[in-house]
CSV table of C-alpha atoms in Angstrom, one decimal:
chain,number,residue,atom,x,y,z
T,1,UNK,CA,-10.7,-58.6,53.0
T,2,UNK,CA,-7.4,-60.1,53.9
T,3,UNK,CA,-8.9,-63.5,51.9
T,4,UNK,CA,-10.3,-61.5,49.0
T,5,UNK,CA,-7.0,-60.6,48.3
T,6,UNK,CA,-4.9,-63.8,48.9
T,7,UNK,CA,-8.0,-65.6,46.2
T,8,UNK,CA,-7.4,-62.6,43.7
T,9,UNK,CA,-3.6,-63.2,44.4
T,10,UNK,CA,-3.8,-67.1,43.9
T,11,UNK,CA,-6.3,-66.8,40.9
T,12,UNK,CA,-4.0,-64.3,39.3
T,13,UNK,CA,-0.8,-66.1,39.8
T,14,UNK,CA,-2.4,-69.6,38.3
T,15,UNK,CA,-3.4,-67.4,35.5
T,16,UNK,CA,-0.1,-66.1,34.5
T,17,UNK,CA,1.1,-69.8,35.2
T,18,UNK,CA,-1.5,-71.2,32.9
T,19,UNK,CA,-0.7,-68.9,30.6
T,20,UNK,CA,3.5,-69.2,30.4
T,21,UNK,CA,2.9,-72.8,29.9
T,22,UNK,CA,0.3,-72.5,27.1
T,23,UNK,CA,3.4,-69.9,25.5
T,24,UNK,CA,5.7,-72.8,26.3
T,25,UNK,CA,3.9,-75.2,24.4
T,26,UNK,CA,4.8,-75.9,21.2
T,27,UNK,CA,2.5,-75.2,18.0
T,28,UNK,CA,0.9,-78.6,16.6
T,29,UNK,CA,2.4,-79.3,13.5
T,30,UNK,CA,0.9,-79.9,10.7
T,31,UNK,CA,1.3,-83.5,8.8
T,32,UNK,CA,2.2,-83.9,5.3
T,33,UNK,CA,1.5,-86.8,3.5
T,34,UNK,CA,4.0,-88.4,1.5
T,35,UNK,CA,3.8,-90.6,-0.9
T,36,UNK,CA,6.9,-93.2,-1.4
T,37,UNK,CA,7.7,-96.0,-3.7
T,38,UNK,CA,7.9,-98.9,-1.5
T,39,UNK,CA,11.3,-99.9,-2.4
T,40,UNK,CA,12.6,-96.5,-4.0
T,41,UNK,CA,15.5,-94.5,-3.3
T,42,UNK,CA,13.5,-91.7,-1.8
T,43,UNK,CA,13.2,-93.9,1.1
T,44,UNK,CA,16.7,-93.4,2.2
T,45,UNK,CA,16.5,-89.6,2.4
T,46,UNK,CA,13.3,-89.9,4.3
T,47,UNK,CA,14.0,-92.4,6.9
T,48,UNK,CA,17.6,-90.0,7.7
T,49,UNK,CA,14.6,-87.1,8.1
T,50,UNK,CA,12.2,-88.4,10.6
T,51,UNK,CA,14.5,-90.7,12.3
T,52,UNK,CA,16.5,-88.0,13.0
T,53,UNK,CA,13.4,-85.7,14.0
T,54,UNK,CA,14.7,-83.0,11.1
T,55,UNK,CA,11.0,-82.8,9.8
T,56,UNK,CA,9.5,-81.3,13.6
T,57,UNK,CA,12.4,-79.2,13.9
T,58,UNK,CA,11.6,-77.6,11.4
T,59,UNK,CA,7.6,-77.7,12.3
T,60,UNK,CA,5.9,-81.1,10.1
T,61,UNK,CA,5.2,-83.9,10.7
T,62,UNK,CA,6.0,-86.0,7.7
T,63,UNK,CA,4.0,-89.2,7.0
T,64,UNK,CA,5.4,-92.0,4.6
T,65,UNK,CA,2.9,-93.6,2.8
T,66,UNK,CA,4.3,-96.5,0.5
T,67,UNK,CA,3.4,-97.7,-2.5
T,68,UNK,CA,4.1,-100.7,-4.8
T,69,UNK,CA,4.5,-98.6,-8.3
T,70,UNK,CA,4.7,-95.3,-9.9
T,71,UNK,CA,1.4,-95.2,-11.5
T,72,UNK,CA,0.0,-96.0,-7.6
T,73,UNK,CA,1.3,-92.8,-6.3
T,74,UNK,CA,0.4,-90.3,-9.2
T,75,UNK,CA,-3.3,-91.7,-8.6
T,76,UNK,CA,-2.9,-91.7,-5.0
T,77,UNK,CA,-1.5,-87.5,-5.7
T,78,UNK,CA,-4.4,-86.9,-8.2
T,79,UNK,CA,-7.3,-88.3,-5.4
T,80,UNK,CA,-5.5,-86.4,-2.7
T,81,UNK,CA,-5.0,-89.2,-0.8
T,82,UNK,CA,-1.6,-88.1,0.0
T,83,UNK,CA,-0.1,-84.7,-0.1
T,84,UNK,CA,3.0,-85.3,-2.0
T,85,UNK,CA,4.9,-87.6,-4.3
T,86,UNK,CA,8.4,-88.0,-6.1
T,87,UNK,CA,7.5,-87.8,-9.9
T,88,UNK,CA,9.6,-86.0,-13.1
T,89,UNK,CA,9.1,-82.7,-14.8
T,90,UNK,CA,7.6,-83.8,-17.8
T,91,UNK,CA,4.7,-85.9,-16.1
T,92,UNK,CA,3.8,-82.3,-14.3
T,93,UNK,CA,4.2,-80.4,-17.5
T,94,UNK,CA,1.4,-82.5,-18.9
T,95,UNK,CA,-0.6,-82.7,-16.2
T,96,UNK,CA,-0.3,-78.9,-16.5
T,97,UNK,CA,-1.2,-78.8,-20.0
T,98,UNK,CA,-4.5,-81.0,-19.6
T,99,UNK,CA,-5.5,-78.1,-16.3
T,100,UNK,CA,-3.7,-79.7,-13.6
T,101,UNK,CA,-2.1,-77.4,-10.6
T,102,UNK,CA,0.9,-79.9,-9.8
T,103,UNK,CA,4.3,-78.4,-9.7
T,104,UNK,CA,7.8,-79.4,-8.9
T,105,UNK,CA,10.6,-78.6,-7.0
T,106,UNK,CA,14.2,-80.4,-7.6
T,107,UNK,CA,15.0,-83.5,-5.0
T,108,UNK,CA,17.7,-84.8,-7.4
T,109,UNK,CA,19.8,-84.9,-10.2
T,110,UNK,CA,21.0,-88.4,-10.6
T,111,UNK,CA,20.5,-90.3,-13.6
T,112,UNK,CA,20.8,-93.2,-15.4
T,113,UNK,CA,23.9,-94.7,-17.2
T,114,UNK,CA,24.9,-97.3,-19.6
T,115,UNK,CA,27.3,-99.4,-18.3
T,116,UNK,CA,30.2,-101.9,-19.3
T,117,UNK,CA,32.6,-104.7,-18.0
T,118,UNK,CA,35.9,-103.0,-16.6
T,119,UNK,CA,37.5,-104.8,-18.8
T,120,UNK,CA,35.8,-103.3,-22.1
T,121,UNK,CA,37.4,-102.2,-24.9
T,122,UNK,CA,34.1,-99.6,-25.3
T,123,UNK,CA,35.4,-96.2,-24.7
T,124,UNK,CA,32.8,-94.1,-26.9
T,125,UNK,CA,29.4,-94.5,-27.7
T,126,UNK,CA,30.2,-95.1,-31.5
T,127,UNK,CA,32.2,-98.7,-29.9
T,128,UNK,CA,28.4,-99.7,-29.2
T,129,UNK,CA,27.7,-100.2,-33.0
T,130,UNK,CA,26.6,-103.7,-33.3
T,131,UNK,CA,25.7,-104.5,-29.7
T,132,UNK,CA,23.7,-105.9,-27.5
T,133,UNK,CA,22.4,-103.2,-25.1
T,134,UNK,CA,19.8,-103.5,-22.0
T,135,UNK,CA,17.5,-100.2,-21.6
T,136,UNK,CA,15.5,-99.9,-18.6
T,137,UNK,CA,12.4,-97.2,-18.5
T,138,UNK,CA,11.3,-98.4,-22.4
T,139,UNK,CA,11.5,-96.7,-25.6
T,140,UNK,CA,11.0,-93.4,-24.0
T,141,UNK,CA,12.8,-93.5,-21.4
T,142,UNK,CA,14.1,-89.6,-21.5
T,143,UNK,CA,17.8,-90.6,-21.1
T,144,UNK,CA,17.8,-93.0,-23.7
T,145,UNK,CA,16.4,-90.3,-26.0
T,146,UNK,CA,18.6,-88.0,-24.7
T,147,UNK,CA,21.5,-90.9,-25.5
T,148,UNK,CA,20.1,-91.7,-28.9
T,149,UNK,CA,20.3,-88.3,-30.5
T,150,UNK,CA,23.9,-87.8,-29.5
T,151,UNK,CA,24.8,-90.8,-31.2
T,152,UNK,CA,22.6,-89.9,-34.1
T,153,UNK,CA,24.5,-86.0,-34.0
T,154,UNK,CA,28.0,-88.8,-34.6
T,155,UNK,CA,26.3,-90.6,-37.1
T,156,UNK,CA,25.5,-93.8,-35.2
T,157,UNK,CA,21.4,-95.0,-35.2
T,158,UNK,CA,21.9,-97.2,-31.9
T,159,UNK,CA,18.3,-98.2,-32.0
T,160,UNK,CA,18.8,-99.5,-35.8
T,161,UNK,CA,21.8,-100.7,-35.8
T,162,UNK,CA,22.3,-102.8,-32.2
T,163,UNK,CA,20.3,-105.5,-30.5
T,164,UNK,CA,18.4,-103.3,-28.3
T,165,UNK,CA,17.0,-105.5,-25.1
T,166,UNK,CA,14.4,-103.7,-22.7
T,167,UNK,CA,13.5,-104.9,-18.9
T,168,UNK,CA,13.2,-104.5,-16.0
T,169,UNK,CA,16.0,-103.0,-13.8
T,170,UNK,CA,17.1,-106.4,-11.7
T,171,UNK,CA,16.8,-108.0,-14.8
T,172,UNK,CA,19.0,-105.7,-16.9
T,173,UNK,CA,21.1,-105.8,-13.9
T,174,UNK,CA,21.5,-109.7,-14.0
T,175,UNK,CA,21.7,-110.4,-17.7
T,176,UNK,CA,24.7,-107.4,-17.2
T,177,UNK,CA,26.6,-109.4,-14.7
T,178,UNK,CA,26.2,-112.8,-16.4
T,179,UNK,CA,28.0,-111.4,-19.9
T,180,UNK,CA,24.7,-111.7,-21.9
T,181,UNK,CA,24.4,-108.4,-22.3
T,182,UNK,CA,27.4,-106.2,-23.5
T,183,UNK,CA,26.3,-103.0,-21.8
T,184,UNK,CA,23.3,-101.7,-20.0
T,185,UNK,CA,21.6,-98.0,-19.8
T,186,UNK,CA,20.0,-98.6,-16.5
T,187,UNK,CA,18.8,-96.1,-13.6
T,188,UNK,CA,21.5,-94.5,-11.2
T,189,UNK,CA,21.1,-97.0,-7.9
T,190,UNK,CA,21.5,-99.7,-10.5
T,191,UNK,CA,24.8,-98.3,-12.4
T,192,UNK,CA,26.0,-97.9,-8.5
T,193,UNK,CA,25.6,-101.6,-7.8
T,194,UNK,CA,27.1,-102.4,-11.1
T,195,UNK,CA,29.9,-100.1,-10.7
T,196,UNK,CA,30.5,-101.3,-7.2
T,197,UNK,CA,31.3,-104.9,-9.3
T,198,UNK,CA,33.8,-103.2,-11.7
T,199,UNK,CA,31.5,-102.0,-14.0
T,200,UNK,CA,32.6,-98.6,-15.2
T,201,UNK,CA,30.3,-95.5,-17.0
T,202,UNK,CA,30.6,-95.3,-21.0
T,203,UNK,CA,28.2,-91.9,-20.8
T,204,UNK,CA,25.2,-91.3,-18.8
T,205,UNK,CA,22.4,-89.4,-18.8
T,206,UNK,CA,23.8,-85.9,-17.9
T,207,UNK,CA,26.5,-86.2,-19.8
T,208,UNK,CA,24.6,-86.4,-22.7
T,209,UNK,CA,22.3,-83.9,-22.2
T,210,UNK,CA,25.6,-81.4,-21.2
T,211,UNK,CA,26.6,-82.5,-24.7
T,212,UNK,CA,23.3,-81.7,-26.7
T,213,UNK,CA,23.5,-78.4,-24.8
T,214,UNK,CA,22.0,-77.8,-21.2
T,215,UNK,CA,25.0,-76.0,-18.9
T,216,UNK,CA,25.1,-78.2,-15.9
T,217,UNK,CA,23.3,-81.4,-14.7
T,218,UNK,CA,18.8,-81.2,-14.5
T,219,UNK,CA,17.3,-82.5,-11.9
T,220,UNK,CA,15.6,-85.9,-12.8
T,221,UNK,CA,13.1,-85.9,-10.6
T,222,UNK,CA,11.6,-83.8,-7.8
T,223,UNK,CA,8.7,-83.1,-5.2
T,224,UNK,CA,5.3,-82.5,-6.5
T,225,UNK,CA,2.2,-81.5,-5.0
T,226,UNK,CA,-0.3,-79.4,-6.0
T,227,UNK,CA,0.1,-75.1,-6.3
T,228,UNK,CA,-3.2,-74.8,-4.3
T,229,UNK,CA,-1.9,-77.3,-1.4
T,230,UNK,CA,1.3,-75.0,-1.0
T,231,UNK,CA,-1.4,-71.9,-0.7
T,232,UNK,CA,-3.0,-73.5,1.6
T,233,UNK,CA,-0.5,-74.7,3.5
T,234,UNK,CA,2.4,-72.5,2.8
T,235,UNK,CA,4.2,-73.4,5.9
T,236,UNK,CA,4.5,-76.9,5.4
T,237,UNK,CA,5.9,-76.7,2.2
T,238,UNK,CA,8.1,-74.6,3.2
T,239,UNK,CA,9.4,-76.8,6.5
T,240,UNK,CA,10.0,-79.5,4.2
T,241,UNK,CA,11.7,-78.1,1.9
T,242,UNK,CA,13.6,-76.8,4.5
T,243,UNK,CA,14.2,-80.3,6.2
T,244,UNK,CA,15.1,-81.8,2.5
T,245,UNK,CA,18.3,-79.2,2.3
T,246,UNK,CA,18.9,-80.0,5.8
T,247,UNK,CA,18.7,-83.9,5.7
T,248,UNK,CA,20.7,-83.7,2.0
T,249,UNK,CA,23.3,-81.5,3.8
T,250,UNK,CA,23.6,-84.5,6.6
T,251,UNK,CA,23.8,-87.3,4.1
T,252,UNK,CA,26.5,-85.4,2.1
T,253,UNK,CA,28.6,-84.7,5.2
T,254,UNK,CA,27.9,-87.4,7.5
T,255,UNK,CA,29.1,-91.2,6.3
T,256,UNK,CA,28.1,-92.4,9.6
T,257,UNK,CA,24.6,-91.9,8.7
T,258,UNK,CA,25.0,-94.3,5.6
T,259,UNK,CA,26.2,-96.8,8.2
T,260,UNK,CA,22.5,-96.5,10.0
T,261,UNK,CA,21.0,-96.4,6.2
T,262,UNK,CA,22.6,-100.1,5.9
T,263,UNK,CA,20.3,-102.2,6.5
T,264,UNK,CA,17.2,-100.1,4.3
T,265,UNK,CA,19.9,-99.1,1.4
T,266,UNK,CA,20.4,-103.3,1.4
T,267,UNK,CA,23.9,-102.9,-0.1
T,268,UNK,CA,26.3,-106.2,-0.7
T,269,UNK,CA,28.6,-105.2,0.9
T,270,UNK,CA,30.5,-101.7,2.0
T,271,UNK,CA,31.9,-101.3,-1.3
T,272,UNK,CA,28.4,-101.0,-2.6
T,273,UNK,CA,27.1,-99.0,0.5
T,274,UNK,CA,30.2,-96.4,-0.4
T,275,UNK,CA,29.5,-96.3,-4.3
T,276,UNK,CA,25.4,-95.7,-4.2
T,277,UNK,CA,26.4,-93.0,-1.0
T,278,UNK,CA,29.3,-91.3,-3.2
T,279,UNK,CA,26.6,-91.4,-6.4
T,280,UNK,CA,24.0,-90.1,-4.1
T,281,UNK,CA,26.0,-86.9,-3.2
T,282,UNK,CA,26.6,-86.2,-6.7
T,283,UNK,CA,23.1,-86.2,-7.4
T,284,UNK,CA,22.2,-83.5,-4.8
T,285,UNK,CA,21.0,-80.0,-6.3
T,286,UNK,CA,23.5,-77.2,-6.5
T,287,UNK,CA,22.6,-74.8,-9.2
T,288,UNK,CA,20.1,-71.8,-8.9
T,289,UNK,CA,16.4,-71.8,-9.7
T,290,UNK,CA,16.9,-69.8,-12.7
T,291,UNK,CA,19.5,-71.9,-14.5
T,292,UNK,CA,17.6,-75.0,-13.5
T,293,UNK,CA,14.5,-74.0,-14.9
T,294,UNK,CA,16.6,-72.0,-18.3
T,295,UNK,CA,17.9,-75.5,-19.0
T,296,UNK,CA,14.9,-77.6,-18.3
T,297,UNK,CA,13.1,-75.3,-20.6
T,298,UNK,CA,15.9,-76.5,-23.1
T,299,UNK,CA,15.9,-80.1,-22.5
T,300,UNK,CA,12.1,-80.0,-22.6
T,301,UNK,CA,12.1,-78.8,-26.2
T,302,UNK,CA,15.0,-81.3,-27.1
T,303,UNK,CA,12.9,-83.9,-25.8
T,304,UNK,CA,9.9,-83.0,-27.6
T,305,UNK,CA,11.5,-83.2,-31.0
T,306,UNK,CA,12.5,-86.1,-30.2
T,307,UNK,CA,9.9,-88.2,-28.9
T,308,UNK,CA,6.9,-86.4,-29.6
T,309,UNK,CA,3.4,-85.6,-28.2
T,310,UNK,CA,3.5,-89.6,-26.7
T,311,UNK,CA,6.3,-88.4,-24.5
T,312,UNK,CA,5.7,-84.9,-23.6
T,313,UNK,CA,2.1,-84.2,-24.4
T,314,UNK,CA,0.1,-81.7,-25.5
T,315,UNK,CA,2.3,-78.9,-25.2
T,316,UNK,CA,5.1,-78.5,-27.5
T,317,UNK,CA,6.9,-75.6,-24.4
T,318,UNK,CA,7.4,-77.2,-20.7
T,319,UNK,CA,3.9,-75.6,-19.0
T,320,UNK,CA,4.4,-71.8,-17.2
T,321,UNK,CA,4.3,-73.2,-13.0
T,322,UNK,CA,5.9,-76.5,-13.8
T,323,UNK,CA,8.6,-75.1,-11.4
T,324,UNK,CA,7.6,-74.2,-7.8
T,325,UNK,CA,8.6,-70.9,-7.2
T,326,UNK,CA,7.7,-70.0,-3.5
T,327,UNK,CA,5.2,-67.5,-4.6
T,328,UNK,CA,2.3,-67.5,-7.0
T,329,UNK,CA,3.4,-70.0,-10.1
T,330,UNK,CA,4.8,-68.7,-13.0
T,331,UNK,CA,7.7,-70.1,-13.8
């Protein structure tokens, strides 16, 4: 008997060992797919996240999964060959309005600007009457919109009255730096490396908006995936949501870990590093979900006045779940 029991003992005790490790072990995490421009901004906030393990602390794994343009990653989104993707507001209101389930939540509220020599007697938009202005984005670009009808509320028509150039962002950027252009309205990372030169802000994007009436600065652009993905997978969207706040809290605080960014942020110089870092920070979401969404509701109307059913679609109201909530979408 004396064996029985020393087997039942031994049996029992590699149970309970078995079992305290499989406690131990942590649970596998799930993977979330994200979808990145290959040369985009977003890149920088992601790289600080998983190199710095943020994403598994707070339990997903995040995957990057580059792409060469915009359009690539909304198709790459709609196929569900990724999980996620950086896109604006209005693109999910339409989506929503033609039966779509994509909805948004605010990554950052950086915008673009148009841009002069330091050395420019331009103080106020009405100085622009007569010249020569670079527009990135194309005719409906929202901030140019935005910019246009605050000149229009002073009485200046700058589309009418000013040789208005549109290109591509490096472009814009050269044809800035070379004189041939006598200011630019180009996106934020671009004003950065242009203000980094001794370029200086005439308005931008915000401002404007703040002027034609929203209370505080909208988030441009956001993360977007699809209302029945976050049902399904509630925990994942909420770890990374969490590990965005955490990783935006470590790039506001921490100018060590723009040093690391260096070499992917592919700054000039530190003077460049330091501006696109400081213009970074600014763009980080403060406000609450409710005045976000009151004043994207707001801006979304303006808009569609201005540019239309080519710019915002179908729906003349930005689409009920356009916001993600955390619960059921209704907002």
């Amino acid at each position: 008997m004396r064996w029985l029991h020393a087997t039942l003992a031994a049996s029992l005790a590699l149970l309970v060992s078995t079992l305290c490790a499989s406690a131990q072990q942590p649970a596998a995490l799930e993977t979330l797919r994200v979808g990145i421009l290959q040369y985009g901004t977003v890149n920088w906030e992601l790289d600080a996240m998983t190199r710095n393990g943020i994403d598994v602390r707070h339990g997903v794994d995040v995957e990057l999964v580059p792409f060469a343009g915009e359009d690539a990653s909304n198709v790459a989104l709609q196929a569900g060959a990724v999980d996620m993707i950086v896109s604006d507001w209005l693109w999910v209101s339409r989506q929503r309005a033609a039966g779509a389930d994509f909805t948004f939540a605010p990554y950052s509220t950086s915008v673009g600007s148009i841009m002069v020599p330091g050395d420019s007697r331009m103080e106020a938009l009405a100085d622009l009457r007569g010249r020569t202005l670079g527009v990135a984005g194309g005719p409906l670009d929202k901030n140019w919109l935005l910019i246009q009808a605050l000149a229009k509320r002073d009485g200046l028509d700058i589309a009418a009255e000013n040789e208005i150039v549109y290109g591509a962002p490096p472009l814009l950027t050269a044809k800035a730096e070379s004189g041939e252009l006598d200011a630019v309205l180009n996106y934020w990372h671009y004003a950065a490396r242009l203000e980094a030169q001794g370029f200086r802000t005439l308005i931008s994007g915000t401002e404007a908006a703040m002027a034609m009436g929203t209370a505080g600065p909208v988030a441009a652009i956001g993360w977007v995936f699809r209302d029945s993905f976050a049902e399904e997978h509630p925990k994942a969207i909420e770890a990374f949501l969490a590990a965005d706040a955490e990783t935006k809290t470590l790039l506001r605080d921490s100018d060590e870990e723009w040093v690391k960014l260096a070499p992917l942020v592919n700054a000039e110089n530190e003077k460049t590093l330091a501006t696109l870092r400081d213009r970074y920070r600014e763009g980080i979401p403060t406000r609450t979900a409710e005045d976000e969404i009151a004043d994207t509701r707001a801006l979304y109307r303006l808009l569609a006045e201005i540019g239309g059913e080519r710019l915002v679609g179908p729906s003349p109201e930005l689409v009920e779940g356009t916001y993600f909530t955390g619960r059921k979408n209704g907002a």
